């Protein structure tokens, strides 16, 4: 459902000019892919030293795993909608 919405928004929203000279225009697809990339690169969980924080750490790890799996599924659906090139999906799978 989200991938279909993203596909529709990509078609209907106009591109915006970049604020930088000679910069590429800003499109919905570019912003979406940048956010997906940031979500995958930002997957880090800092170790908590205090034993009382073990349950908190486990909760954060569980939420992080669910969010990561959701992002993976979204990218797969975006691939079906031809919004994400195959080479990006191959790169994600290899990481």
N, CA, C and O atoms as a MOPAC input file, in Angstrom:
PM7 MOZYME 1SCF
protein

 N      0.81900 1    -1.17900 1     0.00000 1
 C      0.00000 1     0.00000 1     0.00000 1
 C      0.87800 1     1.26500 1     0.00000 1
 O      0.62100 1     2.20200 1    -0.75500 1
 N      1.91500 1     1.28200 1     0.85200 1
 C      2.79200 1     2.45400 1     0.90300 1
 C      3.56000 1     2.62500 1    -0.40600 1
 O      3.79000 1     3.74400 1    -0.86600 1
 N      3.95300 1     1.49300 1    -0.99600 1
 C      4.69600 1     1.58100 1    -2.25300 1
 C      3.81400 1     2.15800 1    -3.36600 1
 O      4.28800 1     2.93400 1    -4.19500 1
 N      2.54200 1     1.78000 1    -3.38200 1
 C      1.62500 1     2.34900 1    -4.37300 1
 C      1.43300 1     3.84100 1    -4.14300 1
 O      1.39700 1     4.62600 1    -5.09100 1
 N      1.31100 1     4.22200 1    -2.88300 1
 C      1.19000 1     5.64000 1    -2.55700 1
 C      2.43500 1     6.39900 1    -2.99800 1
 O      2.33900 1     7.47900 1    -3.58200 1
 N      3.60100 1     5.83100 1    -2.71800 1
 C      4.85700 1     6.48200 1    -3.12500 1
 C      4.94500 1     6.60200 1    -4.63900 1
 O      5.40600 1     7.61800 1    -5.16000 1
 N      4.50600 1     5.57400 1    -5.34000 1
 C      4.53100 1     5.61200 1    -6.80000 1
 C      3.61200 1     6.71100 1    -7.33200 1
 O      3.98200 1     7.45000 1    -8.24500 1
 N      2.42000 1     6.81200 1    -6.75900 1
 C      1.48800 1     7.86300 1    -7.17800 1
 C      2.03900 1     9.25800 1    -6.86900 1
 O      1.95400 1    10.16100 1    -7.70100 1
 N      2.59700 1     9.42700 1    -5.68100 1
 C      3.16700 1    10.72500 1    -5.31400 1
 C      4.33200 1    11.09600 1    -6.22900 1
 O      4.49600 1    12.25700 1    -6.60300 1
 N      5.12900 1    10.10500 1    -6.58000 1
 C      6.26400 1    10.35500 1    -7.45900 1
 C      5.79900 1    10.87300 1    -8.81800 1
 O      6.44000 1    11.73900 1    -9.41400 1
 N      4.68100 1    10.33800 1    -9.30200 1
 C      4.15300 1    10.76900 1   -10.59100 1
 C      3.49300 1    12.14500 1   -10.52000 1
 O      3.56600 1    12.92000 1   -11.47400 1
 N      2.85200 1    12.44800 1    -9.39400 1
 C      2.03100 1    13.65300 1    -9.31200 1
 C      2.75300 1    14.87400 1    -8.75300 1
 O      2.39300 1    16.00600 1    -9.07800 1
 N      3.75900 1    14.66000 1    -7.92300 1
 C      4.45000 1    15.81300 1    -7.34300 1
 C      5.48300 1    16.36100 1    -8.31600 1
 O      6.23600 1    15.59200 1    -8.91400 1
 N      5.52900 1    17.65700 1    -8.48000 1
 C      6.51400 1    18.24100 1    -9.39100 1
 C      7.90600 1    18.24600 1    -8.74200 1
 O      8.02200 1    18.29100 1    -7.51700 1
 N      8.94000 1    18.19900 1    -9.55400 1
 C     10.29700 1    18.32100 1    -9.00300 1
 C     10.56800 1    19.76100 1    -8.57700 1
 O     10.01700 1    20.70600 1    -9.14200 1
 N     11.42100 1    19.90800 1    -7.58000 1
 C     11.80200 1    21.23300 1    -7.09900 1
 C     13.24100 1    21.50200 1    -7.47800 1
 O     14.06100 1    20.58500 1    -7.47600 1
 N     13.56300 1    22.73700 1    -7.80200 1
 C     14.95400 1    23.04400 1    -8.14200 1
 C     15.84600 1    22.93300 1    -6.91100 1
 O     15.42200 1    23.19300 1    -5.78500 1
 N     17.06700 1    22.54800 1    -7.15300 1
 C     18.03800 1    22.42800 1    -6.07600 1
 C     18.48100 1    23.81200 1    -5.61900 1
 O     18.51900 1    24.75000 1    -6.41600 1
 N     18.81000 1    23.93900 1    -4.35500 1
 C     19.28000 1    25.21200 1    -3.83100 1
 C     20.72500 1    25.49400 1    -4.21100 1
 O     21.20300 1    26.61800 1    -4.06200 1
 N     21.41800 1    24.47800 1    -4.70200 1
 C     22.82300 1    24.62800 1    -5.08800 1
 C     22.93000 1    24.88300 1    -6.58600 1
 O     22.12300 1    24.37700 1    -7.36600 1
 N     23.91300 1    25.65600 1    -6.98000 1
 C     24.10700 1    25.83800 1    -8.43100 1
 C     24.57800 1    24.52200 1    -9.04800 1
 O     25.38200 1    23.80300 1    -8.45300 1
 N     24.09000 1    24.22100 1   -10.20300 1
 C     24.39400 1    22.98100 1   -10.92600 1
 C     23.97400 1    21.73200 1   -10.15500 1
 O     24.47400 1    20.64100 1   -10.43100 1
 N     23.06500 1    21.87700 1    -9.19400 1
 C     22.57700 1    20.72700 1    -8.43100 1
 C     21.42000 1    20.06300 1    -9.14900 1
 O     20.70900 1    20.69500 1    -9.93000 1
 N     21.24000 1    18.78300 1    -8.87400 1
 C     20.13100 1    18.05500 1    -9.47600 1
 C     18.83300 1    18.50500 1    -8.82600 1
 O     18.81200 1    18.91600 1    -7.66600 1
 N     17.75100 1    18.42300 1    -9.59100 1
 C     16.46500 1    18.81600 1    -9.03600 1
 C     16.03300 1    17.80100 1    -7.96800 1
 O     16.41700 1    16.63200 1    -7.99900 1
 N     15.24400 1    18.27900 1    -7.04900 1
 C     14.80000 1    17.45900 1    -5.93100 1
 C     13.45000 1    16.85700 1    -6.28700 1
 O     12.47600 1    17.57600 1    -6.50700 1
 N     13.40300 1    15.52600 1    -6.34100 1
 C     12.16600 1    14.82700 1    -6.65100 1
 C     11.72300 1    14.01200 1    -5.44100 1
 O     12.50700 1    13.76200 1    -4.52600 1
 N     10.47300 1    13.60600 1    -5.44900 1
 C      9.95600 1    12.77700 1    -4.36200 1
 C     10.74700 1    11.47500 1    -4.27600 1
 O     11.08100 1    11.01800 1    -3.18300 1
 N     11.04000 1    10.89100 1    -5.40900 1
 C     11.77600 1     9.62700 1    -5.44800 1
 C     13.16000 1     9.77800 1    -4.81500 1
 O     13.60100 1     8.90600 1    -4.06600 1
 N     13.83500 1    10.87200 1    -5.11300 1
 C     15.17100 1    11.11000 1    -4.55700 1
 C     15.10700 1    11.23900 1    -3.03700 1
 O     15.93500 1    10.67100 1    -2.32400 1
 N     14.13000 1    11.98300 1    -2.55000 1
 C     13.98300 1    12.16200 1    -1.09700 1
 C     13.65300 1    10.83100 1    -0.43500 1
 O     14.20100 1    10.51400 1     0.62100 1
 N     12.77500 1    10.05800 1    -1.03600 1
 C     12.39700 1     8.75100 1    -0.49300 1
 C     13.60200 1     7.81800 1    -0.41500 1
 O     13.83200 1     7.17900 1     0.61100 1
 N     14.36600 1     7.74300 1    -1.49600 1
 C     15.52800 1     6.86200 1    -1.51400 1
 C     16.60100 1     7.32400 1    -0.52800 1
 O     17.26100 1     6.49400 1     0.09700 1
 N     16.78000 1     8.62700 1    -0.38400 1
 C     17.73200 1     9.13400 1     0.59600 1
 C     17.31400 1     8.75400 1     2.01500 1
 O     18.15800 1     8.39200 1     2.83500 1
 N     16.01300 1     8.83600 1     2.30700 1
 C     15.52200 1     8.45700 1     3.63200 1
 C     15.69900 1     6.96400 1     3.88400 1
 O     16.05700 1     6.56100 1     4.99100 1
 N     15.45300 1     6.14400 1     2.87200 1
 C     15.66600 1     4.69700 1     3.01300 1
 C     17.14100 1     4.40000 1     3.27000 1
 O     17.47300 1     3.56700 1     4.11200 1
 N     18.00800 1     5.07200 1     2.55400 1
 C     19.44300 1     4.87000 1     2.73300 1
 C     19.87200 1     5.27200 1     4.13800 1
 O     20.63600 1     4.55400 1     4.78300 1
 N     19.38900 1     6.40400 1     4.61100 1
 C     19.72600 1     6.85100 1     5.96400 1
 C     19.22400 1     5.86300 1     7.01200 1
 O     19.88400 1     5.63400 1     8.02600 1
 N     18.05300 1     5.27700 1     6.76300 1
 C     17.50800 1     4.30300 1     7.71600 1
 C     18.40300 1     3.07700 1     7.80300 1
 O     18.61200 1     2.54400 1     8.89300 1
 N     18.93800 1     2.61900 1     6.66700 1
 C     19.81300 1     1.45000 1     6.69200 1
 C     21.18200 1     1.78200 1     7.26000 1
 O     21.75000 1     0.97600 1     7.99800 1
 N     21.71600 1     2.93000 1     6.94100 1
 C     23.04100 1     3.29600 1     7.44300 1
 C     23.00600 1     3.65600 1     8.91700 1
 O     24.02200 1     3.54200 1     9.60300 1
 N     21.85800 1     4.08800 1     9.41500 1
 C     21.75300 1     4.49700 1    10.80700 1
 C     21.44300 1     3.36400 1    11.75800 1
 O     21.15200 1     3.60700 1    12.92900 1
 N     21.50000 1     2.11900 1    11.28000 1
 C     21.18200 1     0.97600 1    12.12900 1
 C     22.37500 1     0.67500 1    13.02600 1
 O     23.26900 1    -0.09600 1    12.67700 1
 N     22.35400 1     1.30100 1    14.17400 1
 C     23.38600 1     1.06600 1    15.18800 1
 C     22.70400 1     1.04500 1    16.53300 1
 O     21.76800 1     1.80400 1    16.78600 1
 N     23.17900 1     0.17300 1    17.38700 1
 C     22.64200 1     0.12500 1    18.73400 1
 C     23.82000 1     0.16600 1    19.68800 1
 O     24.64400 1    -0.74900 1    19.72700 1
 N     23.88300 1     1.23000 1    20.44700 1
 C     24.98700 1     1.38400 1    21.38000 1
 C     24.79300 1     0.44600 1    22.55000 1
 O     23.67400 1     0.25300 1    23.02700 1
 N     25.87500 1    -0.13000 1    23.00400 1
 C     25.84700 1    -1.05500 1    24.12900 1
 C     25.59700 1    -0.30000 1    25.42500 1
 O     26.18600 1     0.75000 1    25.68000 1
 N     24.72800 1    -0.84800 1    26.21800 1
 C     24.45200 1    -0.26500 1    27.52300 1
 C     25.22300 1    -1.06300 1    28.56200 1
 O     25.17300 1    -2.29300 1    28.56300 1
 N     25.92100 1    -0.38700 1    29.43100 1
 C     26.82200 1    -1.04500 1    30.36800 1
 C     26.12600 1    -1.54800 1    31.62700 1
 O     26.53500 1    -2.56700 1    32.18300 1
 N     25.10200 1    -0.87200 1    32.08200 1
 C     24.46900 1    -1.21200 1    33.34200 1
 C     23.54900 1    -2.42100 1    33.15700 1
 O     22.74200 1    -2.43900 1    32.22700 1
 N     23.65900 1    -3.44500 1    34.03800 1
 C     22.82400 1    -4.64400 1    33.88100 1
 C     21.32000 1    -4.36400 1    33.94600 1
 O     20.53900 1    -5.08600 1    33.32700 1
 N     20.90100 1    -3.33000 1    34.68300 1
 C     19.47800 1    -3.01600 1    34.76900 1
 C     18.91500 1    -2.58500 1    33.41700 1
 O     17.70400 1    -2.63100 1    33.20000 1
 N     19.78000 1    -2.17400 1    32.52800 1
 C     19.33400 1    -1.69100 1    31.22300 1
 C     19.24000 1    -2.82000 1    30.20000 1
 O     18.97500 1    -2.56800 1    29.02500 1
 N     19.45300 1    -4.04600 1    30.63000 1
 C     19.41900 1    -5.17700 1    29.69700 1
 C     18.04800 1    -5.31400 1    29.02900 1
 O     17.97600 1    -5.51800 1    27.81700 1
 N     16.97100 1    -5.20500 1    29.79200 1
 C     15.64100 1    -5.32200 1    29.18500 1
 C     15.36000 1    -4.14900 1    28.24700 1
 O     14.72000 1    -4.31700 1    27.20800 1
 N     15.83600 1    -2.96800 1    28.61500 1
 C     15.66400 1    -1.79800 1    27.74400 1
 C     16.42000 1    -1.98900 1    26.43600 1
 O     15.92500 1    -1.64500 1    25.36300 1
 N     17.63400 1    -2.54400 1    26.54000 1
 C     18.43800 1    -2.80500 1    25.34600 1
 C     17.74600 1    -3.83900 1    24.45800 1
 O     17.72200 1    -3.69300 1    23.23600 1
 N     17.19100 1    -4.87100 1    25.06600 1
 C     16.50400 1    -5.91100 1    24.29600 1
 C     15.25800 1    -5.34500 1    23.60500 1
 O     14.95400 1    -5.70900 1    22.46900 1
 N     14.54100 1    -4.45500 1    24.29600 1
 C     13.37000 1    -3.81000 1    23.68100 1
 C     13.78400 1    -2.95700 1    22.48900 1
 O     13.13500 1    -2.98300 1    21.44300 1
 N     14.87100 1    -2.20000 1    22.65200 1
 C     15.34700 1    -1.35500 1    21.54900 1
 C     15.81500 1    -2.20500 1    20.37300 1
 O     15.57700 1    -1.85600 1    19.21700 1
 N     16.48000 1    -3.31900 1    20.66800 1
 C     16.92500 1    -4.20600 1    19.59600 1
 C     15.73400 1    -4.78500 1    18.83900 1
 O     15.76500 1    -4.87800 1    17.61200 1
 N     14.68500 1    -5.17400 1    19.56200 1
 C     13.49200 1    -5.73200 1    18.93500 1
 C     12.82000 1    -4.69300 1    18.03400 1
 O     12.43500 1    -5.00000 1    16.90500 1
 N     12.68200 1    -3.46100 1    18.53700 1
 C     12.07500 1    -2.39800 1    17.73300 1
 C     12.91400 1    -2.07000 1    16.50600 1
 O     12.37800 1    -1.82900 1    15.42400 1
 N     14.22700 1    -2.06300 1    16.67900 1
 C     15.13000 1    -1.79600 1    15.56400 1
 C     15.01200 1    -2.87800 1    14.49400 1
 O     15.02400 1    -2.58900 1    13.29700 1
 N     14.89900 1    -4.12500 1    14.94200 1
 C     14.75900 1    -5.23300 1    13.99900 1
 C     13.44500 1    -5.11500 1    13.22500 1
 O     13.42000 1    -5.31200 1    12.01000 1
 N     12.35500 1    -4.79600 1    13.92700 1
 C     11.06100 1    -4.63200 1    13.25500 1
 C     11.09100 1    -3.48600 1    12.25000 1
 O     10.55500 1    -3.60900 1    11.14900 1
 N     11.71300 1    -2.38000 1    12.62300 1
 C     11.80900 1    -1.22600 1    11.72100 1
 C     12.64900 1    -1.58000 1    10.49200 1
 O     12.30300 1    -1.21000 1     9.37000 1
 N     13.74800 1    -2.29400 1    10.71000 1
 C     14.61700 1    -2.68200 1     9.59800 1
 C     13.88800 1    -3.63100 1     8.65400 1
 O     13.98200 1    -3.48500 1     7.43500 1
 N     13.16500 1    -4.59700 1     9.20400 1
 C     12.40600 1    -5.52100 1     8.36100 1
 C     11.31600 1    -4.77900 1     7.58200 1
 O     11.05700 1    -5.09700 1     6.42100 1
 N     10.68300 1    -3.80200 1     8.21300 1
 C      9.68600 1    -2.99100 1     7.51600 1
 C     10.29700 1    -2.20600 1     6.37400 1
 O      9.69900 1    -2.09400 1     5.30400 1
 N     11.49400 1    -1.65700 1     6.59400 1
 C     12.18400 1    -0.91500 1     5.53200 1
 C     12.56200 1    -1.83400 1     4.37800 1
 O     12.45900 1    -1.45200 1     3.21200 1
 N     12.99900 1    -3.04500 1     4.70700 1
 C     13.35800 1    -4.01200 1     3.66700 1
 C     12.13100 1    -4.36000 1     2.83300 1
 O     12.20100 1    -4.42100 1     1.60500 1
 N     11.01700 1    -4.58600 1     3.50400 1
 C      9.78700 1    -4.91700 1     2.78000 1
 C      9.33900 1    -3.75500 1     1.88700 1
 O      8.91900 1    -3.96900 1     0.74900 1
 N      9.43000 1    -2.52100 1     2.40900 1
 C      9.07000 1    -1.35200 1     1.60700 1
 C      9.94900 1    -1.25100 1     0.37100 1
 O      9.44900 1    -0.97000 1    -0.71900 1
 N     11.23300 1    -1.47300 1     0.51800 1
 C     12.14100 1    -1.39500 1    -0.62900 1
 C     11.81200 1    -2.47400 1    -1.65000 1
 O     11.88700 1    -2.23000 1    -2.85400 1
 N     11.44800 1    -3.66200 1    -1.18300 1
 C     11.02900 1    -4.72300 1    -2.10100 1
 C      9.79000 1    -4.32600 1    -2.88500 1
 O      9.70600 1    -4.56800 1    -4.08900 1
 N      8.83000 1    -3.71900 1    -2.20500 1
 C      7.62000 1    -3.26900 1    -2.88300 1
 C      7.91500 1    -2.11400 1    -3.83900 1
 O      7.31600 1    -2.02000 1    -4.91000 1
 N      8.84400 1    -1.23500 1    -3.44700 1
 C      9.23800 1    -0.14700 1    -4.35000 1
 C      9.92400 1    -0.70100 1    -5.59800 1
 O      9.79800 1    -0.13400 1    -6.68300 1
 N     10.64600 1    -1.80400 1    -5.44100 1
 C     11.26300 1    -2.46000 1    -6.58900 1
 C     10.18400 1    -2.96700 1    -7.54500 1
 O     10.31700 1    -2.83900 1    -8.76200 1
 N      9.12200 1    -3.54000 1    -6.99300 1
 C      8.01600 1    -4.01300 1    -7.83400 1
 C      7.37000 1    -2.86400 1    -8.61400 1
 O      6.91500 1    -3.05200 1    -9.74200 1
 N      7.33400 1    -1.68000 1    -8.01000 1
 C      6.75100 1    -0.50200 1    -8.65900 1
 C      7.74900 1     0.19900 1    -9.58000 1
 O      7.43600 1     1.22400 1   -10.18500 1
 N      8.96000 1    -0.36900 1    -9.68000 1
 C     10.04300 1     0.17700 1   -10.51600 1
 C     10.47200 1     1.57200 1   -10.06200 1
 O     10.84200 1     2.41900 1   -10.87500 1
 N     10.41500 1     1.79100 1    -8.75000 1
 C     10.87900 1     3.06800 1    -8.19900 1
 C     12.30900 1     2.95700 1    -7.68400 1
 O     12.97600 1     3.96900 1    -7.46600 1
 N     12.77900 1     1.72500 1    -7.49000 1
 C     14.13100 1     1.49100 1    -6.99300 1
 C     14.84300 1     0.61200 1    -8.01400 1
 O     14.32500 1    -0.43900 1    -8.39000 1
 N     16.01400 1     1.02500 1    -8.46400 1
 C     16.76100 1     0.18700 1    -9.40500 1
 C     17.24500 1    -1.10600 1    -8.73900 1
 O     17.49100 1    -1.14400 1    -7.53400 1
 N     17.37300 1    -2.15100 1    -9.54100 1
 C     17.81600 1    -3.44000 1    -9.01900 1
 C     19.19100 1    -3.36400 1    -8.36700 1
 O     19.45000 1    -4.06300 1    -7.38700 1
 N     20.07300 1    -2.52600 1    -8.89900 1
 C     21.42800 1    -2.45700 1    -8.35100 1
 C     21.42000 1    -1.97800 1    -6.90100 1
 O     22.26500 1    -2.39300 1    -6.10900 1
 N     20.47800 1    -1.11200 1    -6.55000 1
 C     20.37300 1    -0.65300 1    -5.16600 1
 C     19.90800 1    -1.78900 1    -4.27200 1
 O     20.41700 1    -1.95800 1    -3.16400 1
 N     18.95100 1    -2.56400 1    -4.74200 1
 C     18.45800 1    -3.68600 1    -3.95200 1
 C     19.56100 1    -4.73100 1    -3.78400 1
 O     19.69600 1    -5.31700 1    -2.71000 1
 N     20.34200 1    -4.96800 1    -4.82500 1
 C     21.46600 1    -5.91200 1    -4.71300 1
 C     22.47900 1    -5.41700 1    -3.69200 1
 O     23.02300 1    -6.20700 1    -2.92000 1
 N     22.73200 1    -4.13100 1    -3.68600 1
 C     23.67500 1    -3.55900 1    -2.72100 1
 C     23.15600 1    -3.74300 1    -1.28700 1
 O     23.92400 1    -4.07300 1    -0.38300 1
 N     21.86000 1    -3.52700 1    -1.08900 1
 C     21.27300 1    -3.68900 1     0.24000 1
 C     21.36900 1    -5.12100 1     0.69800 1
 O     21.67700 1    -5.37900 1     1.86200 1
 N     21.11200 1    -6.05700 1    -0.19300 1
 C     21.15100 1    -7.47600 1     0.16100 1
 C     22.56100 1    -7.90000 1     0.53100 1
 O     22.74200 1    -8.73100 1     1.42100 1
 N     23.55600 1    -7.34800 1    -0.13200 1
 C     24.94200 1    -7.74200 1     0.13700 1
 C     25.47000 1    -7.16100 1     1.42300 1
 O     26.41200 1    -7.70600 1     1.99800 1
 N     24.89800 1    -6.07500 1     1.89500 1
 C     25.36900 1    -5.44200 1     3.14200 1
 C     24.86600 1    -6.17400 1     4.29600 1
 O     25.15000 1    -5.80300 1     5.43500 1

